[in-house]
């Protein structure tokens, strides 16, 4: 386990990236990066504040108006492909930093590689979206012509969570580079290191100074300052509903464009005709993957009553096969939660669940040689009702609520009885049921006989309290652009 060398990058105190240079934060203070598998200090990183945000936004603005604005779509595509190669060449180190910093097993963080390759190539293919087209002469008068342009919105503030920054940051950097925007990234205080290393590699392959900037620090300081800043044109946020509401309010000053991807309490519906050999592991990993710290997690597993008990038994057996441990250990499938605070929050929900439903499996913090880390067993509650707290609130831990239902209509009613609308799933061998349920779930994304698959070229998003704005696909690129028309009198 300890044969993997700690990356040299993790030495010393990490600085802020502003205007192409690594600079000290105005506060002179730093934050500890803790390895959640061991509770040990990995390194320290800069505690930015509003002054640093000012500097970063000014550098992003200068870059937006400077030579970067003369990059052609072809130049931006070449740059994105160089970024792709730089990231791929250093991926083993990036996966290791991510595992050490946020706990996900190496098997998972290494597994991002191919997906990230596809994602970067997708954004490289989209650089022509920021362009112009001439329209045919119109009805105003002879000799008039119009040009329709798609213009980059400007400086984008990216505020991301800790549950997978190595992937999540690309929903900002990818479309920003594709469209000619510039970015100020604020990683989460619990997992900032991979974002810093990725940004360093991007500078090394030639991303012009100021095009990407990183200000680490706390949400109330850096995040709030970005959301309020009059020089930021758009915010891309992933995180909790309460923070999103604060961002909506803070963004009012200059009417920023917003993209908000928030939490969920996604229903994963297992019909009696499902192939349980696929549905049991599929629905289980739909919750337990990344220790349940996934916004699209299918945490409400709705199971048709005739198979409820069998499903729970098989899920319990499956959960016992999941190897939980330090993500550096070969074979480990589930790592720790991100922090002591998050562990306590999730344990609170386990206690609440044990009062209101039937704890079928798990629920214990792991001890022994894992006692210093923030580990929780995969946890299953059975015979849950949808009005119970554990079925209503997002837990963000490896906790599944199995809810019995009788008819497909009832399943849809339960599925949609939530404030959220991010994702959902259905397991069935009937084509008509698959269609009916996938149409009937009110969410931005639905999976049929699979869970969590995301194609960068298609994307995903939410509705209701899960937010708005699409990540991935053409819509995402277009949301970094605004339309503009120029009318010409050629007479
Ligand atoms: P979680 O509860 O999953 O940590 P948060 O919404 O608190 O989700 O955090 C997501 C991101 O939002 C983090 O980078 C965090 O620092 C940032 N953040 C927290 N509070 C604010 C705020 N008031 N304004 C802007 N960003 C914030």
PDB file of N, CA and C in Angstrom, residues 21 56 136 220 373:
ATOM      1  N   UNK A  21       0.907  33.050 -12.479  1.00  0.00           N
ATOM      2  CA  UNK A  21       1.963  32.911 -11.462  1.00  0.00           C
ATOM      3  C   UNK A  21       1.383  32.334 -10.183  1.00  0.00           C
ATOM      4  N   UNK A  56      -7.655  37.833  -9.040  1.00  0.00           N
ATOM      5  CA  UNK A  56      -7.845  36.756 -10.026  1.00  0.00           C
ATOM      6  C   UNK A  56      -8.834  37.181 -11.107  1.00  0.00           C
ATOM      7  N   UNK A 136     -29.117  35.168 -44.708  1.00  0.00           N
ATOM      8  CA  UNK A 136     -29.572  35.609 -46.029  1.00  0.00           C
ATOM      9  C   UNK A 136     -30.163  37.013 -45.913  1.00  0.00           C
ATOM     10  N   UNK A 220     -17.376  30.741   2.263  1.00  0.00           N
ATOM     11  CA  UNK A 220     -17.926  32.035   2.721  1.00  0.00           C
ATOM     12  C   UNK A 220     -17.012  33.203   2.332  1.00  0.00           C
ATOM     13  N   UNK A 373      -9.365   6.935   9.993  1.00  0.00           N
ATOM     14  CA  UNK A 373     -10.014   7.484   8.800  1.00  0.00           C
ATOM     15  C   UNK A 373     -11.511   7.628   9.038  1.00  0.00           C
TER      16      UNK A 373
END
